[in-house]
CSV table of C-alpha atoms and ligand atoms in Angstrom, one decimal:
chain,number,residue,atom,x,y,z
A,26,ARG,CA,-11.8,19.2,-17.8
A,27,LEU,CA,-9.8,16.0,-18.3
A,28,SER,CA,-9.1,14.8,-21.8
A,29,SER,CA,-7.8,11.4,-22.6
A,30,LYS,CA,-5.8,10.0,-25.5
A,31,SER,CA,-5.5,6.5,-26.9
A,32,GLY,CA,-2.1,4.9,-26.1
A,33,LYS,CA,-0.3,5.2,-29.4
A,34,CYS,CA,3.5,5.2,-29.4
A,35,ARG,CA,5.0,8.4,-30.8
A,36,THR,CA,8.3,6.7,-31.5
A,37,ARG,CA,8.5,3.0,-32.5
A,38,ARG,CA,10.6,1.2,-30.0
A,39,GLN,CA,13.2,-1.3,-31.2
A,40,VAL,CA,13.0,-4.7,-29.6
A,41,CYS,CA,16.4,-6.1,-28.5
A,42,GLN,CA,16.7,-9.4,-30.2
A,43,LEU,CA,19.2,-10.9,-27.7
A,44,ILE,CA,16.7,-10.2,-24.9
A,45,LEU,CA,13.8,-11.6,-26.8
A,46,ASP,CA,15.7,-14.8,-27.6
A,47,HIS,CA,16.7,-15.2,-24.0
A,48,PHE,CA,13.1,-14.6,-22.9
A,49,ASP,CA,11.8,-17.0,-25.6
A,50,SER,CA,14.0,-19.9,-24.4
A,51,GLN,CA,13.4,-19.3,-20.7
A,52,TYR,CA,9.6,-18.3,-20.5
A,53,SER,CA,8.5,-21.0,-23.1
A,54,GLN,CA,9.8,-23.5,-20.6
A,55,GLU,CA,8.5,-21.8,-17.5
A,56,LEU,CA,5.2,-20.5,-18.7
A,57,GLY,CA,4.4,-23.2,-21.4
A,58,ASP,CA,1.6,-22.3,-23.7
A,59,GLN,CA,0.9,-19.0,-21.7
A,60,TRP,CA,4.1,-17.4,-23.0
A,61,GLY,CA,2.8,-16.9,-26.5
A,62,SER,CA,0.0,-14.5,-25.5
A,63,VAL,CA,2.2,-12.9,-22.9
A,64,ARG,CA,5.0,-12.4,-25.4
A,65,SER,CA,2.6,-10.7,-28.0
A,66,VAL,CA,1.5,-8.3,-25.2
A,67,LEU,CA,5.1,-7.3,-24.2
A,68,LEU,CA,6.0,-6.7,-27.7
A,69,ASN,CA,3.1,-4.2,-28.4
A,70,PRO,CA,3.4,-1.3,-26.1
A,71,HIS,CA,0.5,0.3,-27.9
A,72,CYS,CA,-1.8,-2.1,-26.4
A,73,TRP,CA,-0.6,-1.5,-22.8
A,74,GLN,CA,-3.4,-0.4,-20.4
A,75,HIS,CA,-3.0,2.2,-17.6
A,76,GLY,CA,-4.9,2.3,-14.4
A,77,ALA,CA,-5.6,5.5,-12.4
A,78,LEU,CA,-5.0,5.3,-8.7
A,79,LEU,CA,-7.2,8.2,-7.3
A,80,ASN,CA,-5.6,10.5,-4.7
A,81,ARG,CA,-7.9,10.6,-1.7
A,82,PHE,CA,-6.0,13.7,-0.5
A,83,GLY,CA,-6.5,15.6,-3.8
A,84,ASP,CA,-9.7,17.5,-5.1
A,85,LEU,CA,-11.7,14.7,-6.8
A,86,ALA,CA,-14.7,16.7,-7.6
A,87,GLY,CA,-15.9,15.7,-11.0
A,88,VAL,CA,-12.8,13.3,-11.7
A,89,GLN,CA,-14.5,10.1,-10.7
A,90,SER,CA,-17.8,10.8,-12.6
A,91,HIS,CA,-15.9,11.9,-15.6
A,92,LEU,CA,-13.7,8.7,-15.7
A,93,HIS,CA,-16.9,6.6,-15.2
A,94,SER,CA,-18.5,8.5,-18.2
A,95,LEU,CA,-15.3,7.3,-20.1
A,96,GLY,CA,-16.0,3.8,-19.3
A,97,TYR,CA,-13.6,3.4,-16.4
A,98,HIS,CA,-14.5,0.8,-13.8
A,99,SER,CA,-13.2,0.0,-10.3
A,100,LEU,CA,-10.6,-2.5,-9.7
A,101,VAL,CA,-12.2,-3.2,-6.2
A,102,PRO,CA,-15.3,-1.9,-4.6
A,103,HIS,CA,-14.6,1.0,-2.3
A,104,SER,CA,-14.8,0.8,1.5
A,105,HIS,CA,-14.1,3.7,3.9
A,106,SER,CA,-11.9,1.8,6.3
A,107,PRO,CA,-9.1,-0.8,5.9
A,108,ALA,CA,-10.6,-3.0,8.5
A,109,SER,CA,-13.7,-3.7,6.5
A,110,ARG,CA,-11.9,-5.4,3.6
A,111,SER,CA,-14.8,-7.9,2.9
A,112,GLU,CA,-18.3,-8.3,4.1
A,113,PRO,CA,-18.7,-11.6,6.3
A,114,GLY,CA,-19.4,-14.5,4.0
A,115,SER,CA,-18.5,-12.4,0.9
A,116,SER,CA,-16.3,-13.9,-1.8
A,117,HIS,CA,-14.9,-10.4,-2.8
A,118,ILE,CA,-12.9,-7.8,-1.0
A,119,CYS,CA,-13.3,-4.0,-0.9
A,120,SER,CA,-10.7,-1.4,-0.1
A,121,PRO,CA,-10.4,2.4,0.7
A,122,LEU,CA,-8.1,2.4,-2.2
A,123,ARG,CA,-9.6,3.5,-5.5
A,124,CYS,CA,-8.2,2.4,-8.7
A,125,LEU,CA,-10.1,3.0,-12.0
A,126,LEU,CA,-9.4,0.8,-15.1
A,127,PRO,CA,-10.1,1.9,-18.7
A,128,GLU,CA,-12.2,-0.4,-21.0
A,129,GLY,CA,-9.5,-0.3,-23.7
A,130,VAL,CA,-6.1,1.5,-23.9
A,131,THR,CA,-7.4,5.0,-23.0
A,132,ARG,CA,-4.5,6.8,-21.1
A,133,LEU,CA,-5.2,9.9,-19.1
A,134,PRO,CA,-2.7,12.7,-19.3
A,135,THR,CA,0.0,12.7,-16.8
A,136,GLN,CA,-0.5,15.7,-14.3
A,137,ARG,CA,2.3,18.1,-13.7
A,138,HIS,CA,3.8,19.0,-10.2
A,139,ARG,CA,2.4,22.2,-9.0
A,140,ALA,CA,3.5,23.7,-5.7
A,141,GLY,CA,0.5,23.9,-3.3
A,142,TRP,CA,-1.8,21.6,-5.4
A,143,LEU,CA,-2.2,17.8,-5.0
A,144,LYS,CA,-2.4,15.7,-8.0
A,145,GLN,CA,-5.6,13.9,-8.5
A,146,TYR,CA,-4.4,10.5,-9.9
A,147,TYR,CA,-1.4,8.4,-10.4
A,148,LEU,CA,-1.1,6.3,-13.5
A,149,LEU,CA,0.1,2.6,-13.1
A,150,ASN,CA,0.1,-0.9,-14.2
A,151,ALA,CA,-2.9,-1.9,-12.0
A,152,ALA,CA,-1.2,-5.2,-11.0
A,153,SER,CA,1.3,-3.2,-9.0
A,154,LEU,CA,-1.4,-2.7,-6.4
A,155,LEU,CA,-1.5,-6.3,-5.7
A,156,PRO,CA,1.5,-6.3,-3.3
A,157,VAL,CA,-0.1,-3.4,-1.5
A,158,LEU,CA,-3.4,-5.1,-1.1
A,159,ALA,CA,-1.6,-8.2,0.1
A,160,LEU,CA,0.2,-6.2,2.7
A,161,GLN,CA,-3.1,-5.1,4.5
A,162,VAL,CA,-1.8,-2.1,6.2
A,163,ARG,CA,-3.9,-0.9,9.0
A,164,ASP,CA,-4.1,2.4,10.7
A,165,GLY,CA,-1.3,3.1,13.2
A,166,GLU,CA,1.1,0.3,11.9
A,167,LYS,CA,4.8,0.8,11.4
A,168,VAL,CA,5.6,0.1,7.8
A,169,LEU,CA,8.9,-0.1,6.0
A,170,ASP,CA,8.9,0.1,2.1
A,171,LEU,CA,12.3,-1.3,1.7
A,172,CYS,CA,12.8,-0.4,-2.1
A,173,SER,CA,10.5,2.4,-2.5
A,174,ALA,CA,11.4,4.7,-5.4
A,175,PRO,CA,9.7,6.2,-7.3
A,176,GLY,CA,7.0,5.7,-4.7
A,177,GLY,CA,4.1,4.2,-6.5
A,178,LYS,CA,3.4,1.6,-3.8
A,179,ALA,CA,4.2,3.9,-1.0
A,180,LEU,CA,1.4,6.2,-2.3
A,181,ALA,CA,-1.0,3.2,-2.5
A,182,VAL,CA,-0.3,2.3,1.1
A,183,LEU,CA,-1.2,5.9,2.1
A,184,GLN,CA,-4.5,5.6,0.2
A,185,GLU,CA,-5.3,2.4,1.9
A,186,ALA,CA,-4.5,3.4,5.6
A,187,MET,CA,-2.8,5.8,7.8
A,188,PRO,CA,0.2,4.0,9.2
A,189,GLY,CA,1.8,5.4,12.4
A,190,LEU,CA,5.1,5.3,10.5
A,191,LEU,CA,5.8,4.8,6.9
A,192,ARG,CA,9.6,4.5,6.2
A,193,CYS,CA,10.3,4.8,2.4
A,194,ASN,CA,13.9,3.6,1.6
A,195,ASP,CA,15.8,3.4,-1.6
A,196,VAL,CA,19.5,3.0,-2.1
A,197,ASP,CA,19.6,5.1,-5.2
A,198,GLU,CA,20.1,8.7,-4.4
A,199,SER,CA,18.4,10.2,-7.5
A,200,ARG,CA,15.6,7.8,-7.4
A,201,SER,CA,15.1,8.8,-3.7
A,202,LYS,CA,14.8,12.3,-4.7
A,203,TRP,CA,12.2,11.3,-7.4
A,204,LEU,CA,10.3,9.5,-4.5
A,205,GLN,CA,10.3,12.6,-2.4
A,206,LYS,CA,8.9,14.5,-5.2
A,207,THR,CA,6.1,12.0,-5.8
A,208,LEU,CA,5.2,12.1,-2.0
A,209,GLN,CA,5.0,15.9,-2.2
A,210,SER,CA,2.9,16.0,-5.3
A,211,TYR,CA,0.2,13.7,-3.7
A,212,ILE,CA,0.3,13.8,0.1
A,213,PRO,CA,-0.4,16.9,2.3
A,214,PRO,CA,2.2,18.0,4.8
A,215,ALA,CA,0.1,16.8,7.8
A,216,VAL,CA,0.3,13.3,6.6
A,217,LEU,CA,3.9,13.5,5.3
A,218,SER,CA,4.9,14.1,8.9
A,219,THR,CA,4.5,10.3,9.5
A,220,VAL,CA,6.6,9.4,6.3
A,221,THR,CA,10.3,9.3,6.5
A,222,VAL,CA,12.4,8.9,3.3
A,223,THR,CA,15.8,7.3,3.8
A,224,ASN,CA,18.6,6.5,1.3
A,225,THR,CA,20.4,3.3,2.6
A,226,ASP,CA,21.2,-0.2,1.4
A,227,GLY,CA,18.0,-2.2,2.3
A,228,ARG,CA,20.3,-5.2,3.1
A,229,ALA,CA,21.7,-3.5,6.1
A,230,ILE,CA,18.3,-2.4,7.6
A,231,GLY,CA,17.3,-5.7,9.1
A,232,SER,CA,20.4,-5.9,11.4
A,233,ALA,CA,20.2,-2.2,12.3
A,234,GLU,CA,16.6,-2.3,13.1
A,235,PRO,CA,15.7,-5.7,14.2
A,236,GLN,CA,11.9,-6.5,14.8
A,237,VAL,CA,10.9,-2.8,14.4
A,238,TYR,CA,8.2,-3.0,11.8
A,239,ASP,CA,4.7,-4.5,11.6
A,240,LYS,CA,4.7,-4.8,7.9
A,241,VAL,CA,7.6,-4.6,5.4
A,242,LEU,CA,7.2,-4.5,1.6
A,243,VAL,CA,10.2,-5.7,-0.6
A,244,ASP,CA,9.3,-4.5,-4.0
A,245,ALA,CA,12.6,-5.8,-5.2
A,246,PRO,CA,15.0,-4.6,-7.9
A,247,CYS,CA,14.3,-7.2,-10.8
A,248,SER,CA,14.7,-7.7,-14.5
A,249,ASN,CA,11.8,-5.6,-15.6
A,250,ASP,CA,10.6,-7.6,-18.5
A,251,ARG,CA,8.6,-4.9,-20.1
A,252,SER,CA,11.4,-2.4,-20.3
A,253,TRP,CA,14.3,-4.9,-20.8
A,254,LEU,CA,12.8,-6.1,-24.0
A,255,PHE,CA,13.3,-2.6,-25.5
A,256,THR,CA,16.9,-2.3,-24.3
A,257,PRO,CA,18.8,-0.1,-26.8
A,258,GLY,CA,21.6,-2.1,-28.5
A,259,PRO,CA,23.0,-5.6,-28.1
A,260,GLN,CA,25.8,-4.3,-25.8
A,261,GLN,CA,23.3,-3.1,-23.1
A,262,GLY,CA,21.3,-6.2,-23.6
A,263,GLU,CA,24.4,-8.2,-22.8
A,264,LEU,CA,25.0,-6.3,-19.6
A,265,TRP,CA,21.5,-6.7,-18.5
A,266,LEU,CA,21.6,-10.4,-19.0
A,267,ARG,CA,24.9,-10.5,-17.0
A,268,ALA,CA,23.3,-8.5,-14.3
A,269,ARG,CA,20.2,-10.8,-14.2
A,270,THR,CA,22.3,-13.7,-12.9
A,271,GLN,CA,23.2,-11.7,-9.9
A,272,LEU,CA,19.7,-10.4,-9.1
A,273,PRO,CA,18.5,-13.5,-7.1
A,274,HIS,CA,21.4,-13.0,-4.6
A,275,LEU,CA,20.4,-9.3,-4.0
A,276,GLN,CA,16.8,-10.2,-3.9
A,277,LYS,CA,17.3,-13.0,-1.3
A,278,ASP,CA,19.4,-10.7,0.9
A,279,LEU,CA,16.7,-7.9,0.7
A,280,LEU,CA,14.1,-10.4,1.7
A,281,CYS,CA,16.1,-11.8,4.6
A,282,SER,CA,16.8,-8.1,5.7
A,283,ALA,CA,12.9,-7.4,5.7
A,284,LEU,CA,12.2,-10.6,7.7
A,285,ALA,CA,14.9,-9.5,10.4
A,286,ALA,CA,13.2,-6.0,10.4
A,287,VAL,CA,9.6,-7.2,11.0
A,288,ARG,CA,8.4,-8.1,14.4
A,289,PRO,CA,7.2,-11.7,15.3
A,290,GLY,CA,3.8,-12.1,13.9
A,291,GLY,CA,4.5,-9.4,11.3
A,292,MET,CA,4.2,-9.7,7.6
A,293,VAL,CA,6.5,-9.3,4.7
A,294,VAL,CA,5.3,-9.0,1.1
A,295,TYR,CA,7.9,-9.7,-1.6
A,296,SER,CA,7.2,-8.6,-5.2
A,297,THR,CA,8.8,-8.3,-8.5
A,298,CYS,CA,7.6,-7.3,-12.1
A,299,THR,CA,9.4,-10.1,-13.8
A,300,LEU,CA,8.1,-13.5,-14.9
A,301,SER,CA,11.3,-15.2,-14.1
A,302,ARG,CA,11.1,-18.1,-11.7
A,303,GLY,CA,14.6,-17.7,-10.6
A,304,GLU,CA,13.7,-14.1,-9.2
A,305,ASN,CA,10.3,-15.2,-7.9
A,306,GLN,CA,9.6,-18.7,-6.5
A,307,SER,CA,13.2,-19.6,-6.4
A,308,VAL,CA,14.0,-16.6,-4.1
A,309,VAL,CA,11.1,-17.4,-1.8
A,310,GLU,CA,12.1,-21.1,-1.8
A,311,ALA,CA,15.7,-20.2,-0.8
A,312,VAL,CA,14.5,-17.9,2.0
A,313,LEU,CA,12.1,-20.4,3.5
A,314,THR,CA,14.9,-23.0,3.5
A,315,SER,CA,17.5,-20.7,5.0
A,316,CYS,CA,15.3,-18.7,7.5
A,317,PRO,CA,13.8,-20.5,10.4
A,318,GLY,CA,10.7,-19.2,11.9
A,319,VAL,CA,9.2,-18.0,8.6
A,320,GLU,CA,6.0,-19.3,7.0
A,321,LEU,CA,4.2,-18.8,3.8
A,322,LEU,CA,1.0,-17.0,4.1
A,323,ASP,CA,-1.1,-17.4,1.0
A,324,LEU,CA,-3.1,-14.6,-0.2
A,325,GLU,CA,-6.9,-14.7,0.8
A,326,GLU,CA,-9.2,-16.4,-1.8
A,327,GLU,CA,-11.2,-13.2,-1.6
A,328,LEU,CA,-8.5,-11.2,-2.9
A,329,ILE,CA,-7.6,-13.5,-5.6
A,330,GLY,CA,-11.2,-14.2,-6.6
A,331,SER,CA,-11.9,-10.4,-6.8
A,332,LEU,CA,-8.8,-9.6,-8.8
A,333,SER,CA,-9.3,-12.6,-11.3
A,334,GLN,CA,-12.1,-10.5,-12.7
A,335,HIS,CA,-9.4,-8.1,-14.1
A,336,PHE,CA,-6.1,-10.0,-14.0
A,337,THR,CA,-5.0,-13.3,-15.4
A,338,PHE,CA,-2.9,-15.4,-12.9
A,339,ALA,CA,-0.3,-18.0,-14.1
A,340,ARG,CA,-0.2,-21.5,-12.9
A,341,LEU,CA,2.9,-21.6,-10.9
A,342,GLN,CA,5.4,-24.4,-10.3
A,343,PRO,CA,6.4,-24.6,-7.5
A,344,PRO,CA,3.1,-23.1,-6.3
A,345,LEU,CA,4.7,-20.4,-4.2
A,346,GLY,CA,3.1,-16.9,-4.5
A,347,HIS,CA,1.0,-15.6,-7.4
A,348,LEU,CA,2.0,-14.2,-10.7
A,349,VAL,CA,-0.1,-11.8,-12.9
A,350,VAL,CA,0.6,-12.3,-16.5
A,351,PRO,CA,-0.6,-9.9,-19.3
A,352,GLU,CA,-3.0,-11.0,-21.9
A,353,HIS,CA,-4.7,-9.1,-24.6
A,354,GLY,CA,-7.5,-6.9,-23.3
A,355,ARG,CA,-6.2,-7.3,-19.7
A,356,THR,CA,-2.6,-6.5,-20.1
A,357,TRP,CA,-1.8,-6.0,-16.4
A,358,GLY,CA,1.4,-7.4,-15.1
A,359,PRO,CA,3.8,-9.0,-14.9
A,360,MET,CA,3.7,-8.9,-11.2
A,361,PHE,CA,4.8,-11.6,-8.9
A,362,VAL,CA,3.7,-11.5,-5.2
A,363,CYS,CA,4.4,-13.7,-2.3
A,364,ARG,CA,3.6,-13.1,1.4
A,365,LEU,CA,5.5,-14.3,4.4
A,366,ARG,CA,4.9,-14.3,8.1
A,367,ARG,CA,7.7,-14.2,10.8
A,368,LEU,CA,6.6,-16.6,13.5
A,369,SER,CA,9.3,-15.9,16.2
B,16,SAM,N1,8.4,0.2,-5.1
B,16,SAM,C1,8.8,1.2,-6.1
B,16,SAM,C2,7.4,1.7,-6.7
B,16,SAM,O1,6.4,1.1,-6.4
B,16,SAM,O2,7.4,2.8,-7.3
B,16,SAM,C3,9.5,0.5,-7.3
B,16,SAM,C4,10.7,-0.2,-6.8
B,16,SAM,S1,11.8,-0.7,-8.1
B,16,SAM,C5,11.0,-2.2,-8.6
B,16,SAM,C6,13.2,-1.4,-7.2
B,16,SAM,C7,13.9,-0.3,-6.5
B,16,SAM,O3,14.9,-0.9,-5.6
B,16,SAM,C8,14.8,0.8,-7.4
B,16,SAM,O4,14.3,2.0,-7.2
B,16,SAM,C9,16.3,0.6,-6.8
B,16,SAM,O5,16.8,1.7,-6.7
B,16,SAM,C10,16.0,0.0,-5.5
B,16,SAM,N2,17.2,-0.8,-5.0
B,16,SAM,C11,18.0,-1.5,-5.6
B,16,SAM,N3,19.0,-2.1,-4.7
B,16,SAM,C12,18.6,-1.8,-3.6
B,16,SAM,C13,19.1,-1.9,-2.2
B,16,SAM,N4,20.2,-2.7,-2.0
B,16,SAM,N5,18.4,-1.4,-1.1
B,16,SAM,C14,17.3,-0.6,-1.3
B,16,SAM,N6,16.8,-0.3,-2.5
B,16,SAM,C15,17.4,-0.9,-3.6
């Protein structure tokens, strides 16, 4: 039987003042009044919530009803096929992907890898499913997950549909091994035969494999606001802040590579887990200006409407993409998502 624990921090993490000052000055400007409540969530890890993505390939007998008895509720109503995402005329979506959210900060225990047994759930920040829901993968499609490790979103794609090919790529060798282990812990060998794991620089894939994929996810390397706040020591903080200035270049190159790798008519979803405008809307703006034949494809109102019951969205300027911002009681995010379509 599953037991759960409340999300208390065993060791108190130290906030890096340098990073906090930097965030205060940047985000109070970019988010205005919203920054105060976002800030207080980011500074309090004991209030962070964890969703449970159920593994449709695992033995779920009893798990779902147990979670419901603990007060967990669904992120989106369940449907059996990815094609029936919403009933005609409905203002809400449904999905084969099953993610359960706790009422408070209850956190399920992490399951250990055991050979020959598939884990039943994956713990995650539920907002990280938004890019996968936006990608709308259908059975049989060729999908590239350009920056894939440790594999949370790849796993979610396989909960939503059965792609004909899912290529999971990450430039970092040790993180690629972690990704492989994630996939083996959740996905049966028959399904894994449609998944390839590669270890190359995502910036090179667009020119090496032009117009190959139906869908590409760019879950880009970014300044991860949640963890950066707890950077140990000012020297590391300074290094991060210097690295931060370079990230938009890398992000833009990765997004351009994704747009080259997708077929005409195909979709690319760009996502980050930072609040930073320079890594979010500005990257999208730069790509739209420099890549001809690419259009912004806004997310469906049904998707945003359904998720607004659980997530808080920021008012973005310029209004390119969507940003989930954490708030007390609904601490999901930060997660920025923008969807693009290649026209020609
Ligand atoms: N999508 C992952 C998930 O859901 O578990 C998280 C991805 S994480 C935000 C970004 C990843 O990008 C890191 O694992 C990092 O190693 C990888 N990365 C950084 N630079 C890259 C590059 N040039 N090409 C491909 N991957 C890269």
